[in-house]
Short mmCIF file of N, CA and C and ligand atoms in Angstrom, two decimals:
data_model
loop_
_atom_site.label_atom_id
_atom_site.label_comp_id
_atom_site.label_asym_id
_atom_site.label_seq_id
_atom_site.Cartn_x
_atom_site.Cartn_y
_atom_site.Cartn_z
N MET X 1 0.85 -1.20 0.00
CA MET X 1 0.00 0.00 0.00
C MET X 1 0.88 1.26 0.00
N GLU X 2 0.49 2.21 -0.82
CA GLU X 2 1.27 3.45 -0.87
C GLU X 2 1.17 4.22 0.44
N SER X 3 2.22 4.97 0.72
CA SER X 3 2.15 5.81 1.92
C SER X 3 1.09 6.90 1.71
N GLN X 4 0.51 7.35 2.80
CA GLN X 4 -0.56 8.34 2.70
C GLN X 4 -0.19 9.56 3.54
N PRO X 5 0.59 10.47 2.96
CA PRO X 5 1.02 11.62 3.75
C PRO X 5 -0.14 12.48 4.23
N SER X 6 -1.30 12.35 3.59
CA SER X 6 -2.42 13.18 4.01
C SER X 6 -3.35 12.45 4.98
N ALA X 7 -2.93 11.29 5.48
CA ALA X 7 -3.83 10.51 6.32
C ALA X 7 -4.16 11.19 7.64
N LEU X 8 -3.21 11.96 8.18
CA LEU X 8 -3.46 12.74 9.37
C LEU X 8 -3.25 14.21 9.04
N ARG X 9 -4.14 15.04 9.56
CA ARG X 9 -4.08 16.47 9.23
C ARG X 9 -4.34 17.27 10.49
N CYS X 10 -3.45 18.24 10.78
CA CYS X 10 -3.65 19.08 11.97
C CYS X 10 -4.14 20.45 11.55
N GLY X 11 -4.77 21.13 12.47
CA GLY X 11 -5.25 22.49 12.20
C GLY X 11 -5.20 23.32 13.46
N ILE X 12 -5.07 24.63 13.25
CA ILE X 12 -5.02 25.56 14.38
C ILE X 12 -6.08 26.63 14.18
N GLY X 13 -6.67 27.07 15.28
CA GLY X 13 -7.68 28.13 15.21
C GLY X 13 -7.49 29.12 16.34
N TYR X 14 -7.85 30.35 16.07
CA TYR X 14 -7.71 31.43 17.05
C TYR X 14 -8.88 32.36 16.87
N ASP X 15 -9.39 32.91 17.98
CA ASP X 15 -10.44 33.93 17.87
C ASP X 15 -10.44 34.78 19.12
N THR X 16 -10.94 35.98 18.96
CA THR X 16 -11.11 36.86 20.11
C THR X 16 -12.37 37.69 19.93
N HIS X 17 -13.05 37.94 21.02
CA HIS X 17 -14.24 38.81 21.01
C HIS X 17 -14.22 39.70 22.24
N ARG X 18 -14.80 40.89 22.09
CA ARG X 18 -14.88 41.82 23.22
C ARG X 18 -16.01 41.42 24.16
N LEU X 19 -15.77 41.63 25.44
CA LEU X 19 -16.78 41.42 26.48
C LEU X 19 -17.52 42.73 26.71
N VAL X 20 -18.84 42.68 26.55
CA VAL X 20 -19.63 43.90 26.74
C VAL X 20 -20.90 43.59 27.53
N ALA X 21 -21.44 44.62 28.18
CA ALA X 21 -22.70 44.47 28.91
C ALA X 21 -23.83 44.26 27.90
N GLY X 22 -24.86 43.54 28.32
CA GLY X 22 -26.06 43.39 27.50
C GLY X 22 -25.97 42.30 26.45
N ARG X 23 -24.95 41.46 26.54
CA ARG X 23 -24.85 40.31 25.63
C ARG X 23 -24.77 39.04 26.45
N LYS X 24 -25.25 37.95 25.86
CA LYS X 24 -25.10 36.64 26.51
C LYS X 24 -23.65 36.18 26.39
N LEU X 25 -23.22 35.44 27.41
CA LEU X 25 -21.90 34.80 27.31
C LEU X 25 -22.12 33.34 26.92
N VAL X 26 -21.75 33.01 25.69
CA VAL X 26 -21.91 31.64 25.19
C VAL X 26 -20.53 31.10 24.84
N LEU X 27 -20.18 29.98 25.43
CA LEU X 27 -18.88 29.35 25.15
C LEU X 27 -19.10 27.87 24.85
N GLY X 28 -18.67 27.44 23.70
CA GLY X 28 -18.86 26.04 23.32
C GLY X 28 -20.33 25.66 23.27
N GLY X 29 -21.19 26.64 22.99
CA GLY X 29 -22.63 26.38 22.89
C GLY X 29 -23.37 26.42 24.21
N VAL X 30 -22.65 26.71 25.30
CA VAL X 30 -23.27 26.74 26.63
C VAL X 30 -23.39 28.19 27.11
N GLU X 31 -24.60 28.57 27.51
CA GLU X 31 -24.79 29.91 28.04
C GLU X 31 -24.36 29.95 29.50
N ILE X 32 -23.47 30.86 29.82
CA ILE X 32 -22.87 30.93 31.15
C ILE X 32 -23.30 32.24 31.81
N PRO X 33 -23.86 32.15 33.02
CA PRO X 33 -24.31 33.37 33.69
C PRO X 33 -23.15 34.36 33.85
N SER X 34 -23.36 35.58 33.39
CA SER X 34 -22.30 36.58 33.44
C SER X 34 -22.92 37.95 33.19
N PRO X 35 -22.44 38.99 33.88
CA PRO X 35 -22.96 40.34 33.61
C PRO X 35 -22.56 40.86 32.23
N ARG X 36 -21.55 40.25 31.65
CA ARG X 36 -21.12 40.67 30.32
C ARG X 36 -21.04 39.45 29.39
N GLY X 37 -21.23 39.71 28.10
CA GLY X 37 -21.13 38.64 27.12
C GLY X 37 -20.27 39.09 25.96
N LEU X 38 -20.19 38.23 24.94
CA LEU X 38 -19.26 38.49 23.84
C LEU X 38 -19.96 39.16 22.67
N LEU X 39 -19.37 40.27 22.26
CA LEU X 39 -19.87 41.04 21.13
C LEU X 39 -19.48 40.33 19.84
N GLY X 40 -20.42 40.25 18.90
CA GLY X 40 -20.09 39.63 17.62
C GLY X 40 -21.31 39.65 16.73
N HIS X 41 -21.09 39.40 15.45
CA HIS X 41 -22.20 39.34 14.49
C HIS X 41 -23.10 38.15 14.84
N SER X 42 -22.46 37.01 15.16
CA SER X 42 -23.21 35.83 15.60
C SER X 42 -23.35 35.93 17.12
N ASP X 43 -23.40 34.79 17.78
CA ASP X 43 -23.49 34.83 19.26
C ASP X 43 -22.15 35.12 19.92
N GLY X 44 -21.10 35.27 19.12
CA GLY X 44 -19.80 35.64 19.68
C GLY X 44 -19.10 34.50 20.42
N ASP X 45 -19.49 33.28 20.12
CA ASP X 45 -18.94 32.11 20.84
C ASP X 45 -17.49 31.87 20.39
N VAL X 46 -16.61 32.52 21.11
CA VAL X 46 -15.20 32.57 20.72
C VAL X 46 -14.57 31.17 20.66
N LEU X 47 -14.99 30.30 21.56
CA LEU X 47 -14.42 28.95 21.61
C LEU X 47 -14.87 28.14 20.38
N SER X 48 -16.16 28.18 20.09
CA SER X 48 -16.65 27.46 18.91
C SER X 48 -15.99 27.99 17.64
N HIS X 49 -15.79 29.30 17.57
CA HIS X 49 -15.19 29.89 16.37
C HIS X 49 -13.75 29.42 16.19
N ALA X 50 -13.00 29.36 17.28
CA ALA X 50 -11.61 28.88 17.19
C ALA X 50 -11.59 27.43 16.73
N ILE X 51 -12.53 26.64 17.23
CA ILE X 51 -12.58 25.22 16.84
C ILE X 51 -13.00 25.08 15.38
N VAL X 52 -13.96 25.87 14.95
CA VAL X 52 -14.37 25.84 13.54
C VAL X 52 -13.18 26.16 12.64
N ASP X 53 -12.43 27.19 12.99
CA ASP X 53 -11.28 27.56 12.16
C ASP X 53 -10.21 26.47 12.17
N ALA X 54 -10.00 25.84 13.31
CA ALA X 54 -9.01 24.76 13.38
C ALA X 54 -9.45 23.59 12.50
N LEU X 55 -10.72 23.26 12.53
CA LEU X 55 -11.24 22.15 11.72
C LEU X 55 -11.14 22.48 10.22
N LEU X 56 -11.52 23.71 9.86
CA LEU X 56 -11.41 24.11 8.46
C LEU X 56 -9.96 24.10 8.01
N GLY X 57 -9.07 24.55 8.90
CA GLY X 57 -7.65 24.56 8.57
C GLY X 57 -7.14 23.15 8.33
N ALA X 58 -7.50 22.25 9.21
CA ALA X 58 -7.03 20.87 9.07
C ALA X 58 -7.57 20.23 7.79
N ALA X 59 -8.77 20.62 7.41
CA ALA X 59 -9.39 20.07 6.20
C ALA X 59 -8.89 20.77 4.93
N GLY X 60 -8.11 21.84 5.10
CA GLY X 60 -7.64 22.60 3.94
C GLY X 60 -8.74 23.40 3.27
N LEU X 61 -9.69 23.87 4.08
CA LEU X 61 -10.87 24.54 3.52
C LEU X 61 -10.90 26.04 3.82
N GLY X 62 -9.76 26.61 4.17
CA GLY X 62 -9.74 28.05 4.37
C GLY X 62 -10.13 28.44 5.78
N ASP X 63 -11.02 29.40 5.92
CA ASP X 63 -11.37 29.88 7.26
C ASP X 63 -12.87 30.15 7.37
N MET X 64 -13.25 30.51 8.59
CA MET X 64 -14.66 30.68 8.91
C MET X 64 -15.32 31.78 8.07
N GLY X 65 -14.57 32.84 7.81
CA GLY X 65 -15.12 33.96 7.05
C GLY X 65 -15.57 33.55 5.65
N ARG X 66 -14.94 32.51 5.12
CA ARG X 66 -15.29 32.03 3.78
C ARG X 66 -16.67 31.38 3.78
N PHE X 67 -16.99 30.70 4.88
CA PHE X 67 -18.26 29.98 4.95
C PHE X 67 -19.37 30.79 5.62
N PHE X 68 -18.98 31.59 6.59
CA PHE X 68 -19.98 32.33 7.39
C PHE X 68 -19.58 33.79 7.50
N PRO X 69 -19.57 34.53 6.39
CA PRO X 69 -19.11 35.93 6.45
C PRO X 69 -19.99 36.78 7.36
N ASP X 70 -19.33 37.69 8.10
CA ASP X 70 -20.11 38.50 9.04
C ASP X 70 -20.89 39.60 8.32
N SER X 71 -20.76 39.64 6.98
CA SER X 71 -21.58 40.56 6.20
C SER X 71 -22.91 39.92 5.81
N ASP X 72 -23.07 38.62 6.14
CA ASP X 72 -24.26 37.88 5.73
C ASP X 72 -25.31 37.94 6.85
N PRO X 73 -26.48 38.53 6.56
CA PRO X 73 -27.50 38.67 7.60
C PRO X 73 -28.00 37.34 8.15
N ARG X 74 -27.78 36.25 7.40
CA ARG X 74 -28.20 34.93 7.90
C ARG X 74 -27.53 34.58 9.22
N TRP X 75 -26.32 35.12 9.43
CA TRP X 75 -25.54 34.73 10.61
C TRP X 75 -25.65 35.75 11.74
N LYS X 76 -26.54 36.76 11.54
CA LYS X 76 -26.74 37.75 12.59
C LYS X 76 -27.32 37.05 13.82
N ASN X 77 -26.61 37.16 14.94
CA ASN X 77 -27.02 36.55 16.21
C ASN X 77 -27.19 35.03 16.11
N ALA X 78 -26.60 34.42 15.07
CA ALA X 78 -26.73 32.97 14.89
C ALA X 78 -26.04 32.22 16.03
N GLU X 79 -26.62 31.09 16.39
CA GLU X 79 -25.95 30.21 17.35
C GLU X 79 -24.77 29.55 16.65
N SER X 80 -23.62 29.60 17.28
CA SER X 80 -22.42 29.05 16.63
C SER X 80 -22.47 27.53 16.51
N ARG X 81 -23.39 26.91 17.24
CA ARG X 81 -23.65 25.47 17.08
C ARG X 81 -23.91 25.14 15.60
N ILE X 82 -24.59 26.05 14.92
CA ILE X 82 -24.89 25.85 13.50
C ILE X 82 -23.60 25.76 12.69
N PHE X 83 -22.62 26.58 13.06
CA PHE X 83 -21.34 26.56 12.34
C PHE X 83 -20.64 25.20 12.55
N LEU X 84 -20.64 24.75 13.79
CA LEU X 84 -20.01 23.46 14.10
C LEU X 84 -20.71 22.33 13.33
N GLU X 85 -22.02 22.37 13.31
CA GLU X 85 -22.78 21.31 12.63
C GLU X 85 -22.52 21.34 11.12
N THR X 86 -22.37 22.53 10.57
CA THR X 86 -22.07 22.65 9.15
C THR X 86 -20.70 22.07 8.84
N ILE X 87 -19.73 22.37 9.68
CA ILE X 87 -18.37 21.84 9.47
C ILE X 87 -18.39 20.32 9.60
N ARG X 88 -19.17 19.83 10.56
CA ARG X 88 -19.30 18.37 10.72
C ARG X 88 -19.69 17.72 9.39
N GLY X 89 -20.63 18.34 8.69
CA GLY X 89 -21.08 17.83 7.40
C GLY X 89 -19.98 17.89 6.34
N LEU X 90 -19.24 19.00 6.34
CA LEU X 90 -18.16 19.16 5.36
C LEU X 90 -17.09 18.09 5.57
N LEU X 91 -16.79 17.81 6.84
CA LEU X 91 -15.78 16.79 7.15
C LEU X 91 -16.28 15.41 6.72
N ALA X 92 -17.54 15.14 7.01
CA ALA X 92 -18.10 13.82 6.68
C ALA X 92 -18.07 13.59 5.16
N GLU X 93 -18.39 14.64 4.41
CA GLU X 93 -18.36 14.52 2.93
C GLU X 93 -16.97 14.12 2.44
N ARG X 94 -15.96 14.58 3.18
CA ARG X 94 -14.56 14.32 2.77
C ARG X 94 -13.95 13.14 3.49
N LYS X 95 -14.78 12.38 4.20
CA LYS X 95 -14.30 11.20 4.96
C LYS X 95 -13.21 11.58 5.96
N LEU X 96 -13.34 12.76 6.52
CA LEU X 96 -12.39 13.20 7.53
C LEU X 96 -13.02 13.03 8.91
N GLU X 97 -12.30 12.33 9.79
CA GLU X 97 -12.81 12.11 11.15
C GLU X 97 -11.97 12.89 12.14
N ILE X 98 -12.64 13.39 13.16
CA ILE X 98 -11.92 14.12 14.20
C ILE X 98 -11.28 13.12 15.15
N VAL X 99 -9.95 13.19 15.28
CA VAL X 99 -9.24 12.36 16.25
C VAL X 99 -9.35 13.01 17.63
N ASN X 100 -8.95 14.27 17.71
CA ASN X 100 -9.13 15.00 18.97
C ASN X 100 -9.03 16.50 18.74
N ILE X 101 -9.56 17.21 19.71
CA ILE X 101 -9.53 18.67 19.72
C ILE X 101 -8.96 19.09 21.06
N ASP X 102 -8.01 19.99 21.06
CA ASP X 102 -7.58 20.61 22.31
C ASP X 102 -7.78 22.11 22.17
N SER X 103 -8.11 22.77 23.26
CA SER X 103 -8.41 24.20 23.16
C SER X 103 -8.11 24.91 24.47
N VAL X 104 -7.97 26.21 24.36
CA VAL X 104 -7.74 27.07 25.53
C VAL X 104 -8.67 28.27 25.42
N VAL X 105 -9.33 28.60 26.51
CA VAL X 105 -10.08 29.85 26.58
C VAL X 105 -9.39 30.74 27.61
N VAL X 106 -9.12 31.97 27.21
CA VAL X 106 -8.53 32.94 28.14
C VAL X 106 -9.62 33.94 28.50
N LEU X 107 -10.02 33.91 29.75
CA LEU X 107 -11.13 34.75 30.22
C LEU X 107 -10.94 34.95 31.72
N ASP X 108 -11.03 36.19 32.17
CA ASP X 108 -10.80 36.43 33.61
C ASP X 108 -12.03 36.11 34.45
N GLU X 109 -13.20 36.56 34.00
CA GLU X 109 -14.44 36.33 34.74
C GLU X 109 -15.55 36.01 33.75
N PRO X 110 -16.48 35.13 34.09
CA PRO X 110 -16.52 34.27 35.28
C PRO X 110 -15.58 33.06 35.15
N LYS X 111 -15.40 32.37 36.24
CA LYS X 111 -14.63 31.14 36.22
C LYS X 111 -15.41 30.06 35.46
N LEU X 112 -14.71 29.31 34.64
CA LEU X 112 -15.39 28.34 33.77
C LEU X 112 -15.44 26.92 34.32
N ALA X 113 -14.68 26.66 35.37
CA ALA X 113 -14.57 25.28 35.87
C ALA X 113 -15.94 24.61 36.08
N PRO X 114 -16.93 25.30 36.66
CA PRO X 114 -18.22 24.63 36.89
C PRO X 114 -18.95 24.23 35.61
N TYR X 115 -18.56 24.81 34.50
CA TYR X 115 -19.28 24.58 33.24
C TYR X 115 -18.50 23.71 32.26
N MET X 116 -17.30 23.32 32.65
CA MET X 116 -16.39 22.69 31.71
C MET X 116 -16.94 21.39 31.11
N ASN X 117 -17.52 20.54 31.95
CA ASN X 117 -18.07 19.28 31.41
C ASN X 117 -19.20 19.55 30.43
N GLN X 118 -20.03 20.51 30.78
CA GLN X 118 -21.17 20.86 29.91
C GLN X 118 -20.66 21.40 28.57
N ILE X 119 -19.61 22.21 28.62
CA ILE X 119 -19.04 22.77 27.39
C ILE X 119 -18.49 21.66 26.51
N LYS X 120 -17.77 20.75 27.11
CA LYS X 120 -17.20 19.64 26.34
C LYS X 120 -18.31 18.78 25.71
N GLU X 121 -19.33 18.49 26.50
CA GLU X 121 -20.46 17.69 26.00
C GLU X 121 -21.15 18.40 24.84
N SER X 122 -21.33 19.69 24.99
CA SER X 122 -22.02 20.47 23.97
C SER X 122 -21.24 20.46 22.67
N LEU X 123 -19.93 20.70 22.75
CA LEU X 123 -19.09 20.71 21.55
C LEU X 123 -19.10 19.33 20.90
N ALA X 124 -18.95 18.30 21.72
CA ALA X 124 -18.90 16.93 21.20
C ALA X 124 -20.20 16.57 20.50
N THR X 125 -21.32 16.96 21.09
CA THR X 125 -22.63 16.68 20.49
C THR X 125 -22.77 17.37 19.13
N SER X 126 -22.38 18.64 19.08
CA SER X 126 -22.49 19.39 17.81
C SER X 126 -21.62 18.77 16.72
N LEU X 127 -20.49 18.19 17.13
CA LEU X 127 -19.56 17.63 16.14
C LEU X 127 -19.74 16.12 15.93
N GLY X 128 -20.62 15.51 16.73
CA GLY X 128 -20.89 14.09 16.56
C GLY X 128 -19.75 13.20 16.98
N ILE X 129 -19.02 13.61 18.01
CA ILE X 129 -17.91 12.78 18.51
C ILE X 129 -18.09 12.56 20.02
N ALA X 130 -17.27 11.67 20.57
CA ALA X 130 -17.34 11.42 22.01
C ALA X 130 -16.70 12.59 22.77
N ALA X 131 -17.23 12.84 23.96
CA ALA X 131 -16.73 13.96 24.76
C ALA X 131 -15.24 13.81 25.06
N GLU X 132 -14.76 12.55 25.09
CA GLU X 132 -13.34 12.31 25.35
C GLU X 132 -12.45 12.90 24.24
N GLY X 133 -13.06 13.15 23.10
CA GLY X 133 -12.30 13.71 21.99
C GLY X 133 -12.11 15.22 22.06
N VAL X 134 -12.74 15.83 23.06
CA VAL X 134 -12.67 17.30 23.18
C VAL X 134 -12.05 17.68 24.51
N ASN X 135 -11.04 18.52 24.46
CA ASN X 135 -10.45 19.04 25.69
C ASN X 135 -10.54 20.57 25.66
N VAL X 136 -10.94 21.13 26.78
CA VAL X 136 -11.01 22.59 26.90
C VAL X 136 -10.29 23.00 28.17
N LYS X 137 -9.39 23.93 28.05
CA LYS X 137 -8.66 24.43 29.21
C LYS X 137 -9.04 25.89 29.44
N ALA X 138 -9.17 26.27 30.69
CA ALA X 138 -9.50 27.66 31.01
C ALA X 138 -8.29 28.32 31.65
N LYS X 139 -7.96 29.49 31.14
CA LYS X 139 -6.88 30.29 31.71
C LYS X 139 -7.42 31.69 31.97
N THR X 140 -6.74 32.43 32.83
CA THR X 140 -7.06 33.85 32.94
C THR X 140 -5.92 34.65 32.31
N SER X 141 -6.21 35.92 32.08
CA SER X 141 -5.16 36.79 31.52
C SER X 141 -4.38 37.46 32.64
N GLU X 142 -4.66 37.06 33.88
CA GLU X 142 -4.02 37.68 35.04
C GLU X 142 -4.30 39.18 35.07
N GLY X 143 -5.50 39.54 34.64
CA GLY X 143 -5.90 40.94 34.70
C GLY X 143 -5.35 41.82 33.58
N THR X 144 -4.72 41.21 32.60
CA THR X 144 -4.13 42.03 31.53
C THR X 144 -5.09 42.26 30.37
N GLN X 145 -6.18 41.44 30.30
CA GLN X 145 -7.13 41.57 29.18
C GLN X 145 -8.54 41.37 29.73
N THR X 146 -8.98 42.29 30.58
CA THR X 146 -10.25 42.07 31.28
C THR X 146 -11.47 42.29 30.39
N ASP X 147 -11.28 42.91 29.22
CA ASP X 147 -12.41 43.20 28.34
C ASP X 147 -12.46 42.32 27.11
N LEU X 148 -11.73 41.21 27.16
CA LEU X 148 -11.63 40.32 26.01
C LEU X 148 -11.79 38.87 26.43
N ALA X 149 -12.27 38.07 25.50
CA ALA X 149 -12.12 36.63 25.62
C ALA X 149 -11.32 36.18 24.40
N VAL X 150 -10.42 35.26 24.63
CA VAL X 150 -9.57 34.74 23.55
C VAL X 150 -9.70 33.23 23.58
N ALA X 151 -9.70 32.60 22.41
CA ALA X 151 -9.69 31.14 22.37
C ALA X 151 -8.72 30.66 21.31
N GLN X 152 -8.07 29.56 21.60
CA GLN X 152 -7.19 28.89 20.66
C GLN X 152 -7.59 27.43 20.61
N ALA X 153 -7.42 26.82 19.46
CA ALA X 153 -7.74 25.39 19.34
C ALA X 153 -6.77 24.73 18.38
N VAL X 154 -6.45 23.50 18.66
CA VAL X 154 -5.76 22.65 17.69
C VAL X 154 -6.59 21.38 17.52
N VAL X 155 -6.58 20.86 16.30
CA VAL X 155 -7.33 19.63 16.04
C VAL X 155 -6.47 18.68 15.23
N LEU X 156 -6.80 17.42 15.35
CA LEU X 156 -6.20 16.40 14.48
C LEU X 156 -7.34 15.66 13.78
N LEU X 157 -7.21 15.58 12.45
CA LEU X 157 -8.18 14.84 11.65
C LEU X 157 -7.50 13.63 11.03
N ALA X 158 -8.27 12.60 10.81
CA ALA X 158 -7.77 11.42 10.10
C ALA X 158 -8.64 11.16 8.90
N GLN X 159 -8.00 10.86 7.78
CA GLN X 159 -8.72 10.50 6.57
C GLN X 159 -9.14 9.05 6.71
N SER X 160 -10.44 8.81 6.76
CA SER X 160 -10.89 7.46 7.05
C SER X 160 -10.82 6.55 5.83
N GLU X 161 -10.78 7.14 4.65
CA GLU X 161 -10.59 6.34 3.43
C GLU X 161 -9.63 7.12 2.55
N PRO X 162 -8.78 6.45 1.81
CA PRO X 162 -7.90 7.19 0.88
C PRO X 162 -8.75 7.99 -0.08
N ARG X 163 -8.29 9.20 -0.38
CA ARG X 163 -9.02 10.02 -1.35
C ARG X 163 -8.95 9.38 -2.72
N ALA X 164 -10.01 9.54 -3.48
CA ALA X 164 -10.03 8.97 -4.84
C ALA X 164 -8.99 9.67 -5.70
MG1 MG Y 201 -15.44 34.96 16.14
#
């Protein structure tokens, strides 16, 4: 059998959104009680967006703006779960399976530890994988970025069948 240099594919994603009053705080599809939420054209789910970009990167499909431009009224206040589900379909069409996802959210307040399992479950459900395949780490900025949330993600995909 020929070697398959494309059998495993990694991707990286990054996103940031401003924290403002009067918005919901949604991370990984989970609404988290907070006096401030993330500003954005969609729901501002910085973690889901970083994961979407990492998955698109690993698949060689460009970036989130190509599929879900913020100039498109369809995505106004859209739940980012829809973006994850769309990517899930794109990966399936290409016989690409998610091996694992690792991610970091940088946010000072609120603390995410109580919601971490729920966030992982939510992401895994949207992507159709086991929760064990998703890791989310919470960090603070140590007070250096109190008005921002930042997320980074890396993913590994495996080609389940050789491409034609
Ligand atoms: Mg974003």
